[in-house]
Amino acid sequence: MQKLLAAALLSAAVFSAPAYAQTAQTAQPPGPAATAGSQEKMMLKGNWRASKLVGLDVYNDGNEKLGEINELILDKDGKVNAVVIGVGGFLGMGEHDIAVSMDKLKFVEEPVRTSATAPGATTRDTTGTQRETTTGAATGATTTRSGDANDWMPDHAVMSGTKEQLKAMPQFKYSEYN
């Protein structure tokens, strides 16, 4: 009986020793409480993915391709401070990067029109407001945005100026801002 009692005490001590060896952990502050409102779906319809804007073609008002968006520069609050556009070059070689403010771009959700009498495109300015534009006075037609349009990215961006004017702008270099 003494051997049985000694074995029980010894096994209890062996199995509980790791629990005593642990130090007390400091309590972590609780995270934000989950409420019924936070479980609801966020209303994101009509927004664009930043990853889809990188690589987006930029045209001028004459439908000439100026370059493409290479980078979005954000402030600490997540607001887009600048858009880096690669102008010219071929396959990334000889490209001239410039930085412009977001309000210099107009985003268009329909393909580039090549005819001067083509119907207008639905555009969305940087505030997210949709409006109709008519590029062909001869037809006077406007188009409305279809319900199955891709809300996660526009088709292209439009910026005033020519490729030569943009190449004449100061070059954006990341190393100057480190």
XYZ file of C-alpha atoms in Angstrom:
178
model
C 0.000 0.000 0.000
C 2.875 2.357 0.824
C 4.474 1.566 -2.518
C 1.216 2.315 -4.302
C 0.800 5.623 -2.476
C 4.437 6.571 -3.164
C 4.054 5.731 -6.859
C 0.871 7.844 -7.073
C 2.536 10.848 -5.432
C 5.623 10.481 -7.614
C 3.581 10.310 -10.829
C 1.504 13.317 -9.768
C 4.687 15.288 -9.127
C 6.229 14.272 -12.478
C 3.150 15.179 -14.525
C 2.478 18.463 -12.719
C 6.109 19.684 -12.652
C 5.957 21.290 -16.135
C 2.911 23.301 -15.054
C 4.826 24.727 -12.100
C 7.883 25.458 -14.251
C 5.957 27.779 -16.557
C 6.075 31.463 -15.735
C 2.953 33.531 -15.608
C 2.302 35.244 -18.911
C 1.239 38.855 -19.061
C -2.296 39.293 -20.260
C -2.609 40.613 -23.822
C -5.048 43.465 -24.314
C -8.203 42.192 -25.924
C -8.714 42.883 -29.624
C -11.701 44.784 -30.913
C -14.898 43.066 -29.965
C -16.785 41.392 -32.762
C -20.237 42.872 -33.056
C -23.152 42.036 -35.247
C -22.354 45.095 -37.388
C -18.779 44.011 -38.069
C -20.000 40.678 -39.391
C -21.945 42.393 -42.159
C -20.519 42.476 -45.660
C -18.515 45.622 -46.406
C -19.963 47.675 -49.227
C -17.119 47.581 -51.780
C -19.069 47.675 -55.039
C -17.641 50.267 -57.386
C -14.133 50.180 -55.890
C -10.950 49.135 -57.667
C -8.113 46.888 -56.578
C -4.799 48.742 -56.353
C -2.997 45.671 -57.687
C -5.101 45.914 -60.856
C -4.282 49.604 -61.392
C -0.561 48.829 -61.657
C 0.071 48.054 -65.330
C -2.999 49.995 -66.485
C -2.439 51.813 -69.788
C -2.543 55.614 -69.787
C -3.728 57.461 -72.915
C -4.079 61.123 -73.785
C -7.225 62.835 -75.053
C -6.258 61.894 -78.645
C -6.249 58.166 -77.724
C -2.446 57.963 -78.049
C -0.863 55.641 -75.520
C 1.411 57.614 -73.185
C 2.590 54.792 -70.929
C 1.347 52.714 -68.031
C 0.927 53.000 -64.285
C 3.979 51.511 -62.567
C 3.278 52.352 -58.936
C 0.845 53.955 -56.510
C 2.446 56.004 -53.719
C 0.316 56.080 -50.543
C 0.518 58.205 -47.428
C 0.333 56.663 -43.955
C -3.462 56.921 -43.991
C -3.740 54.937 -47.234
C -4.589 57.905 -49.469
C -2.959 57.840 -52.915
C -0.508 60.755 -52.988
C 1.035 60.081 -56.389
C 0.800 57.789 -59.381
C 4.086 56.781 -61.015
C 3.672 56.454 -64.790
C 6.278 54.885 -67.056
C 6.412 56.909 -70.277
C 7.977 55.621 -73.467
C 10.447 52.803 -73.688
C 10.030 49.316 -75.020
C 9.465 46.343 -72.708
C 10.525 48.478 -69.762
C 13.817 49.581 -71.368
C 14.359 53.335 -71.721
C 11.217 54.119 -69.741
C 10.955 57.576 -68.144
C 9.073 57.408 -64.822
C 7.110 60.482 -63.765
C 4.975 61.081 -60.686
C 1.617 62.852 -60.996
C -1.169 63.446 -58.526
C -4.212 61.212 -58.734
C -6.439 64.108 -59.828
C -4.473 64.377 -63.108
C -5.921 61.028 -64.230
C -9.415 60.226 -65.415
C -10.306 56.519 -65.302
C -12.433 55.074 -68.096
C -14.310 51.806 -67.789
C -14.775 51.101 -71.502
C -12.185 50.247 -74.172
C -10.323 53.001 -75.992
C -12.328 54.434 -78.899
C -10.396 54.796 -82.118
C -13.040 56.511 -84.241
C -13.849 60.195 -83.781
C -17.554 59.411 -84.138
C -17.641 56.541 -81.657
C -20.123 56.731 -78.815
C -18.966 58.117 -75.490
C -17.603 56.102 -72.633
C -18.686 55.955 -69.055
C -15.962 57.495 -66.960
C -15.357 57.683 -63.266
C -13.332 60.518 -61.843
C -11.086 59.991 -58.836
C -13.956 60.693 -56.445
C -15.828 57.656 -57.782
C -18.638 59.619 -59.442
C -19.861 58.099 -62.691
C -20.741 60.370 -65.573
C -21.443 60.053 -69.278
C -19.202 61.601 -71.895
C -19.817 61.864 -75.604
C -16.806 61.812 -77.907
C -18.715 61.794 -81.180
C -20.826 64.823 -81.887
C -21.878 63.305 -85.208
C -23.772 60.465 -83.573
C -24.710 62.159 -80.286
C -24.909 58.730 -78.709
C -23.936 57.926 -75.165
C -23.477 54.564 -73.588
C -24.338 53.409 -70.135
C -22.205 51.138 -68.051
C -23.408 47.576 -68.289
C -24.275 45.625 -65.167
C -21.613 42.992 -65.845
C -18.719 45.487 -66.152
C -15.686 44.668 -64.060
C -15.976 46.846 -60.949
C -12.537 45.836 -59.689
C -10.581 47.758 -62.335
C -11.088 50.386 -65.024
C -10.135 49.706 -68.635
C -7.595 52.532 -68.909
C -6.699 55.999 -67.654
C -6.660 59.284 -69.568
C -4.269 62.147 -68.919
C -3.838 65.377 -70.868
C -0.557 65.965 -72.641
C 1.658 64.305 -75.207
C 4.352 61.691 -74.753
C 6.990 64.383 -75.402
C 5.512 66.671 -72.739
C 5.502 63.853 -70.197
C 9.086 62.857 -71.052
C 10.076 66.494 -70.424
C 8.739 66.280 -66.848
C 11.243 65.593 -64.051
C 12.034 61.903 -63.740
C 10.772 60.150 -60.614
C 13.523 58.192 -58.852
C 12.829 56.035 -55.826
C 16.348 56.528 -54.447
C 15.759 60.263 -53.939
C 12.927 59.520 -51.513
C 14.527 56.860 -49.267
